[in-house]
């Protein structure tokens, strides 16, 4: 597996690979790789001749009071994990190579979808994401790019951007990978104390309870969301930022009834750590 540091080198590598008629899969990450990331890498290496994993803690998607400085980093571990999952290249640029002096071009998905859910408390976040992802698409010349449903709003924003800007790339959504006890894997889980980690299980437990209720025929979204809030509120350290339901992937308001594909998403703080989780549900076919 190769480590490539600069956009110019990656672009030259990709151009050569493409000239040989090979397909390129891209897995954009911020590193500190876990099984969630590895599932994306595995899928890409199954579907493409070459898989490029970017490991880049992208400064433009962090707000001024967020965790850019403290975000966990361990490139040596990431190299081993990426290689094991089937990556051919790790792209690990320096911020100044991605955003050199006089850098001034940003991609904003300006429909309502960046203003709701996480966009409410993280203004500018999705502009940073859309910008870096566009750059990574261009540099890597990828045929396909892999994104986790864990970040469902991000996935929807990227799908919107690719459609709006006629980008010639296939977006491949990948399911959420969870720890054995249900906690959605995240590089940020490392911030949690033992007590917070234990109480954070309320998120997946609440979503599982909602999923079961829907399977049993429940369709009243307000009741479903109330049930989720009540369950999470049993954890004394949990500070709920939002529990919302919107259509997926359009992220438009849905009525009070579950009558189409719907994203039920939440963000909850435990101390200074902000966790997100979600389920995508459809009305019970059997009911
Ligand atoms: P990150 O490094 O957190 O920016 O995530 C990089 C990619 O991995 C994004 O597409 C995420 O949605 C995806 N990802 C992160 N955690 C998980 C998970 N638990 N399951 C599936 N995909 C994930």
Short mmCIF file of N, CA and C in Angstrom, two decimals, residues 62-228:
data_model
loop_
_atom_site.label_atom_id
_atom_site.label_comp_id
_atom_site.label_asym_id
_atom_site.label_seq_id
_atom_site.Cartn_x
_atom_site.Cartn_y
_atom_site.Cartn_z
N UNK A 62 -14.81 22.28 10.56
CA UNK A 62 -14.89 22.45 12.02
C UNK A 62 -15.23 23.90 12.34
N UNK A 63 -16.13 24.11 13.29
CA UNK A 63 -16.42 25.45 13.79
C UNK A 63 -15.31 25.89 14.74
N UNK A 64 -15.28 27.20 15.07
CA UNK A 64 -14.20 27.74 15.90
C UNK A 64 -14.11 27.10 17.29
N UNK A 65 -15.25 26.66 17.84
CA UNK A 65 -15.19 26.10 19.19
C UNK A 65 -15.26 24.57 19.16
N UNK A 66 -15.01 23.97 17.99
CA UNK A 66 -15.08 22.52 17.89
C UNK A 66 -13.70 21.87 18.08
N UNK A 67 -13.66 20.53 17.85
CA UNK A 67 -12.52 19.72 18.30
C UNK A 67 -11.44 19.48 17.25
N UNK A 68 -11.20 20.47 16.38
CA UNK A 68 -10.17 20.29 15.33
C UNK A 68 -8.81 19.89 15.92
N UNK A 69 -8.40 20.59 16.98
CA UNK A 69 -7.06 20.34 17.54
C UNK A 69 -6.98 18.98 18.23
N UNK A 70 -8.07 18.61 18.92
CA UNK A 70 -8.01 17.39 19.74
C UNK A 70 -8.51 16.14 19.00
N UNK A 71 -8.99 16.30 17.77
CA UNK A 71 -9.54 15.15 17.05
C UNK A 71 -8.48 14.04 17.02
N UNK A 72 -8.85 12.78 17.35
CA UNK A 72 -7.82 11.73 17.47
C UNK A 72 -7.13 11.42 16.14
N UNK A 73 -5.82 11.23 16.22
CA UNK A 73 -5.02 10.96 15.02
C UNK A 73 -4.04 9.84 15.33
N UNK A 74 -3.91 8.86 14.41
CA UNK A 74 -2.92 7.79 14.59
C UNK A 74 -2.66 7.16 13.22
N UNK A 75 -1.78 7.79 12.47
CA UNK A 75 -1.57 7.37 11.08
C UNK A 75 -1.01 5.95 10.99
N UNK A 76 -0.13 5.59 11.92
CA UNK A 76 0.46 4.24 11.84
C UNK A 76 -0.63 3.17 11.95
N UNK A 77 -1.51 3.37 12.93
CA UNK A 77 -2.63 2.42 13.09
C UNK A 77 -3.53 2.43 11.86
N UNK A 78 -3.77 3.63 11.32
CA UNK A 78 -4.64 3.75 10.13
C UNK A 78 -4.05 3.02 8.93
N UNK A 79 -2.72 3.08 8.80
CA UNK A 79 -2.08 2.39 7.66
C UNK A 79 -2.39 0.90 7.74
N UNK A 80 -2.21 0.33 8.93
CA UNK A 80 -2.43 -1.11 9.10
C UNK A 80 -3.89 -1.46 8.84
N UNK A 81 -4.81 -0.65 9.39
CA UNK A 81 -6.24 -0.94 9.24
C UNK A 81 -6.68 -0.84 7.78
N UNK A 82 -6.21 0.21 7.10
CA UNK A 82 -6.62 0.43 5.70
C UNK A 82 -6.08 -0.69 4.82
N UNK A 83 -4.83 -1.04 5.04
CA UNK A 83 -4.22 -2.09 4.22
C UNK A 83 -4.95 -3.42 4.43
N UNK A 84 -5.24 -3.71 5.68
CA UNK A 84 -5.93 -4.96 6.01
C UNK A 84 -7.30 -5.03 5.34
N UNK A 85 -7.97 -3.86 5.24
CA UNK A 85 -9.31 -3.85 4.64
C UNK A 85 -9.26 -3.82 3.11
N UNK A 86 -8.08 -3.67 2.54
CA UNK A 86 -7.97 -3.76 1.08
C UNK A 86 -7.64 -2.47 0.36
N UNK A 87 -7.19 -1.44 1.09
CA UNK A 87 -6.84 -0.17 0.43
C UNK A 87 -5.53 -0.32 -0.35
N UNK A 88 -5.44 0.42 -1.47
CA UNK A 88 -4.20 0.43 -2.25
C UNK A 88 -3.37 1.67 -1.94
N UNK A 89 -4.07 2.75 -1.56
CA UNK A 89 -3.39 4.03 -1.32
C UNK A 89 -4.03 4.71 -0.12
N UNK A 90 -3.19 5.29 0.75
CA UNK A 90 -3.70 6.27 1.72
C UNK A 90 -3.25 7.64 1.23
N UNK A 91 -4.22 8.54 1.11
CA UNK A 91 -3.90 9.92 0.76
C UNK A 91 -3.95 10.73 2.05
N UNK A 92 -2.80 11.28 2.43
CA UNK A 92 -2.72 11.97 3.72
C UNK A 92 -2.05 13.34 3.51
N UNK A 93 -2.83 14.30 3.01
CA UNK A 93 -2.23 15.61 2.71
C UNK A 93 -2.11 16.49 3.95
N UNK A 94 -1.26 17.50 3.86
CA UNK A 94 -1.19 18.54 4.89
C UNK A 94 -2.27 19.57 4.58
N UNK A 95 -2.82 20.21 5.63
CA UNK A 95 -3.86 21.23 5.37
C UNK A 95 -3.40 22.29 4.37
N UNK A 96 -2.12 22.69 4.44
CA UNK A 96 -1.66 23.76 3.54
C UNK A 96 -1.53 23.28 2.09
N UNK A 97 -1.51 21.97 1.88
CA UNK A 97 -1.51 21.47 0.50
C UNK A 97 -2.93 21.43 -0.05
N UNK A 98 -3.90 21.22 0.83
CA UNK A 98 -5.30 21.23 0.38
C UNK A 98 -5.83 22.67 0.29
N UNK A 99 -5.38 23.52 1.20
CA UNK A 99 -5.84 24.92 1.23
C UNK A 99 -4.63 25.85 1.23
N UNK A 100 -3.96 25.96 0.08
CA UNK A 100 -2.77 26.81 0.04
C UNK A 100 -3.13 28.29 0.20
N UNK A 101 -2.12 29.09 0.41
CA UNK A 101 -2.28 30.54 0.48
C UNK A 101 -3.12 31.01 -0.71
N UNK A 102 -4.00 31.93 -0.48
CA UNK A 102 -4.90 32.49 -1.51
C UNK A 102 -6.02 31.53 -1.90
N UNK A 103 -6.15 30.39 -1.16
CA UNK A 103 -7.29 29.50 -1.45
C UNK A 103 -8.58 30.27 -1.25
N UNK A 104 -9.56 30.15 -2.16
CA UNK A 104 -10.77 30.95 -1.99
C UNK A 104 -12.04 30.38 -2.60
N UNK A 105 -12.07 29.08 -2.91
CA UNK A 105 -13.26 28.54 -3.57
C UNK A 105 -13.95 27.52 -2.67
N UNK A 106 -15.25 27.74 -2.44
CA UNK A 106 -16.01 26.84 -1.55
C UNK A 106 -17.26 26.35 -2.26
N UNK A 107 -17.69 25.17 -1.88
CA UNK A 107 -18.91 24.59 -2.45
C UNK A 107 -19.99 24.60 -1.37
N UNK A 108 -21.08 25.30 -1.64
CA UNK A 108 -22.18 25.36 -0.66
C UNK A 108 -23.42 24.72 -1.23
N UNK A 109 -23.93 23.72 -0.56
CA UNK A 109 -25.22 23.16 -0.94
C UNK A 109 -26.24 24.02 -0.19
N UNK A 110 -26.90 24.92 -0.94
CA UNK A 110 -27.68 25.96 -0.28
C UNK A 110 -29.17 25.67 -0.18
N UNK A 111 -29.59 24.46 -0.52
CA UNK A 111 -31.00 24.16 -0.30
C UNK A 111 -31.19 23.98 1.19
N UNK A 112 -32.42 23.79 1.62
CA UNK A 112 -32.70 23.71 3.06
C UNK A 112 -31.96 22.59 3.77
N UNK A 113 -31.45 21.64 3.02
CA UNK A 113 -30.95 20.42 3.69
C UNK A 113 -29.71 20.64 4.54
N UNK A 114 -29.03 21.77 4.34
CA UNK A 114 -27.86 22.03 5.20
C UNK A 114 -28.22 22.92 6.39
N UNK A 115 -29.49 23.32 6.47
CA UNK A 115 -29.88 24.25 7.55
C UNK A 115 -30.56 23.53 8.71
N UNK A 116 -30.92 22.27 8.49
CA UNK A 116 -31.65 21.52 9.52
C UNK A 116 -30.70 20.56 10.24
N UNK A 117 -31.24 19.78 11.17
CA UNK A 117 -30.49 18.73 11.90
C UNK A 117 -29.15 19.30 12.37
N UNK A 118 -28.03 18.67 11.96
CA UNK A 118 -26.71 19.13 12.43
C UNK A 118 -26.35 20.52 11.90
N UNK A 119 -26.94 20.91 10.76
CA UNK A 119 -26.63 22.22 10.18
C UNK A 119 -27.05 23.37 11.08
N UNK A 120 -28.03 23.14 11.96
CA UNK A 120 -28.50 24.20 12.86
C UNK A 120 -27.42 24.62 13.85
N UNK A 121 -26.74 23.63 14.42
CA UNK A 121 -25.73 23.94 15.44
C UNK A 121 -24.32 23.96 14.87
N UNK A 122 -24.16 23.53 13.62
CA UNK A 122 -22.82 23.50 13.02
C UNK A 122 -22.84 24.30 11.70
N UNK A 123 -23.06 25.64 11.81
CA UNK A 123 -23.12 26.43 10.57
C UNK A 123 -21.76 26.35 9.86
N UNK A 124 -21.77 26.19 8.57
CA UNK A 124 -20.50 26.11 7.82
C UNK A 124 -19.94 24.71 7.71
N UNK A 125 -20.46 23.79 8.54
CA UNK A 125 -19.91 22.43 8.52
C UNK A 125 -20.06 21.77 7.15
N UNK A 126 -21.26 21.81 6.59
CA UNK A 126 -21.49 21.10 5.33
C UNK A 126 -20.82 21.81 4.14
N UNK A 127 -20.59 23.10 4.27
CA UNK A 127 -19.82 23.83 3.24
C UNK A 127 -18.39 23.30 3.23
N UNK A 128 -17.84 23.08 4.42
CA UNK A 128 -16.49 22.51 4.51
C UNK A 128 -16.45 21.09 3.97
N UNK A 129 -17.48 20.31 4.30
CA UNK A 129 -17.55 18.92 3.82
C UNK A 129 -17.67 18.90 2.29
N UNK A 130 -18.61 19.69 1.76
CA UNK A 130 -18.85 19.68 0.29
C UNK A 130 -17.59 20.14 -0.44
N UNK A 131 -16.89 21.10 0.13
CA UNK A 131 -15.67 21.62 -0.51
C UNK A 131 -14.58 20.55 -0.54
N UNK A 132 -14.31 19.94 0.62
CA UNK A 132 -13.21 18.96 0.64
C UNK A 132 -13.56 17.73 -0.20
N UNK A 133 -14.82 17.32 -0.16
CA UNK A 133 -15.22 16.14 -0.93
C UNK A 133 -15.11 16.42 -2.44
N UNK A 134 -15.49 17.62 -2.86
CA UNK A 134 -15.32 17.99 -4.27
C UNK A 134 -13.85 17.93 -4.66
N UNK A 135 -12.99 18.49 -3.81
CA UNK A 135 -11.56 18.46 -4.10
C UNK A 135 -11.06 17.00 -4.19
N UNK A 136 -11.51 16.17 -3.24
CA UNK A 136 -11.06 14.77 -3.24
C UNK A 136 -11.56 14.04 -4.49
N UNK A 137 -12.80 14.33 -4.92
CA UNK A 137 -13.33 13.72 -6.15
C UNK A 137 -12.43 14.10 -7.33
N UNK A 138 -12.09 15.38 -7.41
CA UNK A 138 -11.29 15.86 -8.55
C UNK A 138 -9.88 15.28 -8.53
N UNK A 139 -9.28 15.28 -7.35
CA UNK A 139 -7.89 14.83 -7.25
C UNK A 139 -7.79 13.33 -7.56
N UNK A 140 -8.76 12.56 -7.04
CA UNK A 140 -8.67 11.09 -7.13
C UNK A 140 -9.26 10.55 -8.43
N UNK A 141 -10.01 11.37 -9.16
CA UNK A 141 -10.68 10.94 -10.40
C UNK A 141 -11.52 9.67 -10.16
N UNK A 142 -12.10 9.57 -8.97
CA UNK A 142 -12.77 8.33 -8.58
C UNK A 142 -14.03 8.08 -9.42
N UNK A 143 -14.30 6.79 -9.67
CA UNK A 143 -15.55 6.37 -10.32
C UNK A 143 -16.67 6.25 -9.30
N UNK A 144 -16.28 5.83 -8.07
CA UNK A 144 -17.26 5.63 -7.00
C UNK A 144 -16.69 6.19 -5.70
N UNK A 145 -17.59 6.69 -4.84
CA UNK A 145 -17.14 7.14 -3.51
C UNK A 145 -18.09 6.56 -2.47
N UNK A 146 -17.53 6.21 -1.34
CA UNK A 146 -18.24 5.43 -0.32
C UNK A 146 -18.47 6.30 0.91
N UNK A 147 -19.75 6.36 1.35
CA UNK A 147 -20.11 7.18 2.51
C UNK A 147 -21.00 6.37 3.44
N UNK A 148 -20.81 6.55 4.75
CA UNK A 148 -21.59 5.81 5.73
C UNK A 148 -22.93 6.47 6.02
N UNK A 149 -23.92 5.64 6.24
CA UNK A 149 -25.24 6.15 6.67
C UNK A 149 -25.16 6.71 8.09
N UNK A 150 -24.09 6.39 8.80
CA UNK A 150 -23.87 6.97 10.14
C UNK A 150 -24.03 8.49 10.08
N UNK A 151 -23.47 9.08 9.01
CA UNK A 151 -23.59 10.53 8.79
C UNK A 151 -24.64 10.74 7.70
N UNK A 152 -25.88 10.46 8.02
CA UNK A 152 -26.93 10.39 6.99
C UNK A 152 -27.14 11.75 6.32
N UNK A 153 -27.03 12.83 7.11
CA UNK A 153 -27.24 14.15 6.50
C UNK A 153 -26.09 14.46 5.54
N UNK A 154 -24.88 14.10 5.94
CA UNK A 154 -23.73 14.29 5.04
C UNK A 154 -23.94 13.51 3.74
N UNK A 155 -24.38 12.28 3.86
CA UNK A 155 -24.65 11.45 2.69
C UNK A 155 -25.67 12.14 1.77
N UNK A 156 -26.74 12.67 2.37
CA UNK A 156 -27.78 13.34 1.59
C UNK A 156 -27.23 14.61 0.92
N UNK A 157 -26.39 15.34 1.64
CA UNK A 157 -25.81 16.58 1.08
C UNK A 157 -24.89 16.24 -0.10
N UNK A 158 -24.09 15.19 0.05
CA UNK A 158 -23.19 14.80 -1.05
C UNK A 158 -24.00 14.32 -2.26
N UNK A 159 -25.06 13.55 -2.00
CA UNK A 159 -25.90 13.08 -3.12
C UNK A 159 -26.52 14.27 -3.85
N UNK A 160 -26.97 15.27 -3.07
CA UNK A 160 -27.57 16.48 -3.67
C UNK A 160 -26.53 17.23 -4.51
N UNK A 161 -25.33 17.37 -3.94
CA UNK A 161 -24.25 18.10 -4.63
C UNK A 161 -23.88 17.41 -5.95
N UNK A 162 -23.75 16.08 -5.89
CA UNK A 162 -23.36 15.32 -7.09
C UNK A 162 -24.42 15.47 -8.18
N UNK A 163 -25.69 15.45 -7.75
CA UNK A 163 -26.78 15.62 -8.71
C UNK A 163 -26.82 17.06 -9.23
N UNK A 164 -26.76 18.04 -8.33
CA UNK A 164 -26.87 19.45 -8.74
C UNK A 164 -25.73 19.85 -9.67
N UNK A 165 -24.52 19.36 -9.38
CA UNK A 165 -23.36 19.81 -10.16
C UNK A 165 -22.98 18.80 -11.25
N UNK A 166 -23.87 17.83 -11.50
CA UNK A 166 -23.64 16.85 -12.59
C UNK A 166 -22.26 16.20 -12.47
N UNK A 167 -21.89 15.84 -11.25
CA UNK A 167 -20.58 15.20 -11.06
C UNK A 167 -20.67 13.76 -11.54
N UNK A 168 -19.63 13.34 -12.25
CA UNK A 168 -19.66 12.01 -12.85
C UNK A 168 -19.05 10.99 -11.89
N UNK A 169 -19.78 10.71 -10.82
CA UNK A 169 -19.28 9.78 -9.81
C UNK A 169 -20.48 9.10 -9.16
N UNK A 170 -20.31 7.84 -8.83
CA UNK A 170 -21.41 7.10 -8.17
C UNK A 170 -21.19 7.15 -6.65
N UNK A 171 -22.23 7.56 -5.93
CA UNK A 171 -22.14 7.59 -4.47
C UNK A 171 -22.72 6.28 -3.93
N UNK A 172 -21.91 5.58 -3.16
CA UNK A 172 -22.34 4.28 -2.64
C UNK A 172 -22.57 4.41 -1.13
N UNK A 173 -23.85 4.36 -0.70
CA UNK A 173 -24.15 4.45 0.75
C UNK A 173 -23.84 3.12 1.43
N UNK A 174 -23.35 3.17 2.66
CA UNK A 174 -22.98 1.96 3.40
C UNK A 174 -23.65 1.98 4.78
N UNK A 175 -24.13 0.82 5.24
CA UNK A 175 -24.88 0.78 6.50
C UNK A 175 -24.02 1.12 7.73
N UNK A 176 -24.69 1.49 8.81
CA UNK A 176 -23.99 1.85 10.07
C UNK A 176 -23.41 0.58 10.69
N UNK A 177 -22.13 0.65 11.07
CA UNK A 177 -21.51 -0.45 11.80
C UNK A 177 -21.50 -0.08 13.28
N UNK A 178 -21.94 -1.05 14.11
CA UNK A 178 -22.09 -0.79 15.56
C UNK A 178 -21.18 -1.70 16.37
N UNK A 179 -20.85 -1.26 17.57
CA UNK A 179 -20.18 -2.14 18.52
C UNK A 179 -21.15 -3.25 18.89
N UNK A 180 -20.63 -4.34 19.51
CA UNK A 180 -21.49 -5.46 19.86
C UNK A 180 -22.65 -5.02 20.75
N UNK A 181 -22.45 -4.00 21.58
CA UNK A 181 -23.52 -3.55 22.48
C UNK A 181 -24.43 -2.50 21.84
N UNK A 182 -24.22 -2.17 20.58
CA UNK A 182 -25.15 -1.29 19.88
C UNK A 182 -24.62 0.10 19.57
N UNK A 183 -23.63 0.57 20.31
CA UNK A 183 -23.11 1.93 20.09
C UNK A 183 -22.58 2.06 18.66
N UNK A 184 -23.05 3.09 17.96
CA UNK A 184 -22.56 3.31 16.59
C UNK A 184 -21.08 3.67 16.66
N UNK A 185 -20.26 3.00 15.85
CA UNK A 185 -18.82 3.28 15.89
C UNK A 185 -18.57 4.70 15.42
N UNK A 186 -17.64 5.36 16.12
CA UNK A 186 -17.24 6.72 15.77
C UNK A 186 -15.86 6.98 16.34
N UNK A 187 -15.04 7.70 15.59
CA UNK A 187 -13.72 8.07 16.13
C UNK A 187 -13.88 8.88 17.41
N UNK A 188 -14.98 9.61 17.52
CA UNK A 188 -15.19 10.47 18.70
C UNK A 188 -15.58 9.67 19.95
N UNK A 189 -15.93 8.38 19.80
CA UNK A 189 -16.27 7.58 21.00
C UNK A 189 -15.10 7.54 21.97
N UNK A 190 -13.91 7.73 21.47
CA UNK A 190 -12.72 7.70 22.32
C UNK A 190 -12.73 8.82 23.37
N UNK A 191 -13.49 9.88 23.13
CA UNK A 191 -13.60 10.97 24.10
C UNK A 191 -14.42 10.59 25.34
N UNK A 192 -15.24 9.53 25.24
CA UNK A 192 -16.22 9.25 26.30
C UNK A 192 -15.56 8.61 27.53
N UNK A 193 -15.95 9.05 28.71
CA UNK A 193 -15.55 8.37 29.94
C UNK A 193 -16.32 7.05 30.01
N UNK A 194 -15.91 6.17 30.93
CA UNK A 194 -16.59 4.87 31.05
C UNK A 194 -18.07 5.08 31.35
N UNK A 195 -18.37 6.03 32.21
CA UNK A 195 -19.75 6.32 32.60
C UNK A 195 -20.54 6.86 31.39
N UNK A 196 -19.93 7.79 30.67
CA UNK A 196 -20.60 8.36 29.48
C UNK A 196 -20.81 7.27 28.42
N UNK A 197 -19.79 6.45 28.23
CA UNK A 197 -19.88 5.37 27.22
C UNK A 197 -21.06 4.45 27.54
N UNK A 198 -21.18 4.14 28.82
CA UNK A 198 -22.25 3.24 29.23
C UNK A 198 -23.63 3.91 29.01
N UNK A 199 -23.73 5.19 29.34
CA UNK A 199 -25.02 5.88 29.16
C UNK A 199 -25.32 6.16 27.67
N UNK A 200 -24.26 6.22 26.87
CA UNK A 200 -24.46 6.49 25.43
C UNK A 200 -25.16 5.32 24.74
N UNK A 201 -25.21 4.18 25.41
CA UNK A 201 -25.95 3.05 24.83
C UNK A 201 -27.44 3.36 24.71
N UNK A 202 -27.89 4.39 25.45
CA UNK A 202 -29.30 4.76 25.36
C UNK A 202 -29.69 5.20 23.95
N UNK A 203 -28.72 5.70 23.17
CA UNK A 203 -29.04 6.19 21.82
C UNK A 203 -29.47 5.03 20.93
N UNK A 204 -28.60 4.02 20.84
CA UNK A 204 -28.95 2.89 19.96
C UNK A 204 -30.14 2.12 20.53
N UNK A 205 -30.23 2.06 21.87
CA UNK A 205 -31.36 1.34 22.48
C UNK A 205 -32.68 2.05 22.12
N UNK A 206 -32.67 3.39 22.17
CA UNK A 206 -33.89 4.15 21.86
C UNK A 206 -34.28 3.98 20.39
N UNK A 207 -33.27 3.98 19.52
CA UNK A 207 -33.56 3.83 18.09
C UNK A 207 -34.05 2.42 17.78
N UNK A 208 -33.47 1.44 18.49
CA UNK A 208 -33.89 0.05 18.29
C UNK A 208 -35.34 -0.11 18.72
N UNK A 209 -35.67 0.51 19.86
CA UNK A 209 -37.05 0.45 20.37
C UNK A 209 -38.01 1.06 19.35
N UNK A 210 -37.59 2.17 18.74
CA UNK A 210 -38.44 2.83 17.73
C UNK A 210 -38.60 1.93 16.51
N UNK A 211 -37.50 1.33 16.09
CA UNK A 211 -37.53 0.44 14.93
C UNK A 211 -38.49 -0.73 15.18
N UNK A 212 -38.42 -1.29 16.38
CA UNK A 212 -39.31 -2.41 16.72
C UNK A 212 -40.77 -1.96 16.72
N UNK A 213 -41.02 -0.77 17.29
CA UNK A 213 -42.40 -0.27 17.32
C UNK A 213 -42.93 -0.09 15.90
N UNK A 214 -42.06 0.39 15.00
CA UNK A 214 -42.48 0.59 13.60
C UNK A 214 -42.75 -0.76 12.94
N UNK A 215 -41.89 -1.73 13.24
CA UNK A 215 -42.13 -3.08 12.68
C UNK A 215 -43.46 -3.62 13.16
N UNK A 216 -43.85 -3.23 14.38
CA UNK A 216 -45.13 -3.69 14.92
C UNK A 216 -46.30 -2.84 14.45
N UNK A 217 -46.03 -1.90 13.53
CA UNK A 217 -47.15 -1.18 12.92
C UNK A 217 -47.33 0.25 13.40
N UNK A 218 -46.49 0.74 14.32
CA UNK A 218 -46.66 2.13 14.78
C UNK A 218 -46.25 3.09 13.67
N UNK A 219 -47.08 4.13 13.45
CA UNK A 219 -46.78 5.08 12.36
C UNK A 219 -46.79 6.54 12.84
N UNK A 220 -47.18 6.77 14.10
CA UNK A 220 -47.26 8.15 14.57
C UNK A 220 -45.86 8.66 14.94
N UNK A 221 -45.32 9.51 14.06
CA UNK A 221 -43.91 9.92 14.22
C UNK A 221 -43.69 10.74 15.49
N UNK A 222 -44.70 11.52 15.89
CA UNK A 222 -44.51 12.31 17.12
C UNK A 222 -44.37 11.39 18.33
N UNK A 223 -45.20 10.36 18.35
CA UNK A 223 -45.11 9.39 19.46
C UNK A 223 -43.78 8.64 19.41
N UNK A 224 -43.37 8.28 18.21
CA UNK A 224 -42.11 7.55 18.06
C UNK A 224 -40.95 8.41 18.57
N UNK A 225 -40.95 9.68 18.19
CA UNK A 225 -39.85 10.58 18.62
C UNK A 225 -39.92 10.83 20.13
N UNK A 226 -41.15 10.93 20.66
CA UNK A 226 -41.29 11.11 22.11
C UNK A 226 -40.71 9.91 22.85
N UNK A 227 -41.00 8.71 22.30
CA UNK A 227 -40.47 7.48 22.90
C UNK A 227 -38.94 7.49 22.92
N UNK A 228 -38.36 7.99 21.83
CA UNK A 228 -36.89 8.05 21.74
C UNK A 228 -36.34 9.02 22.79
#
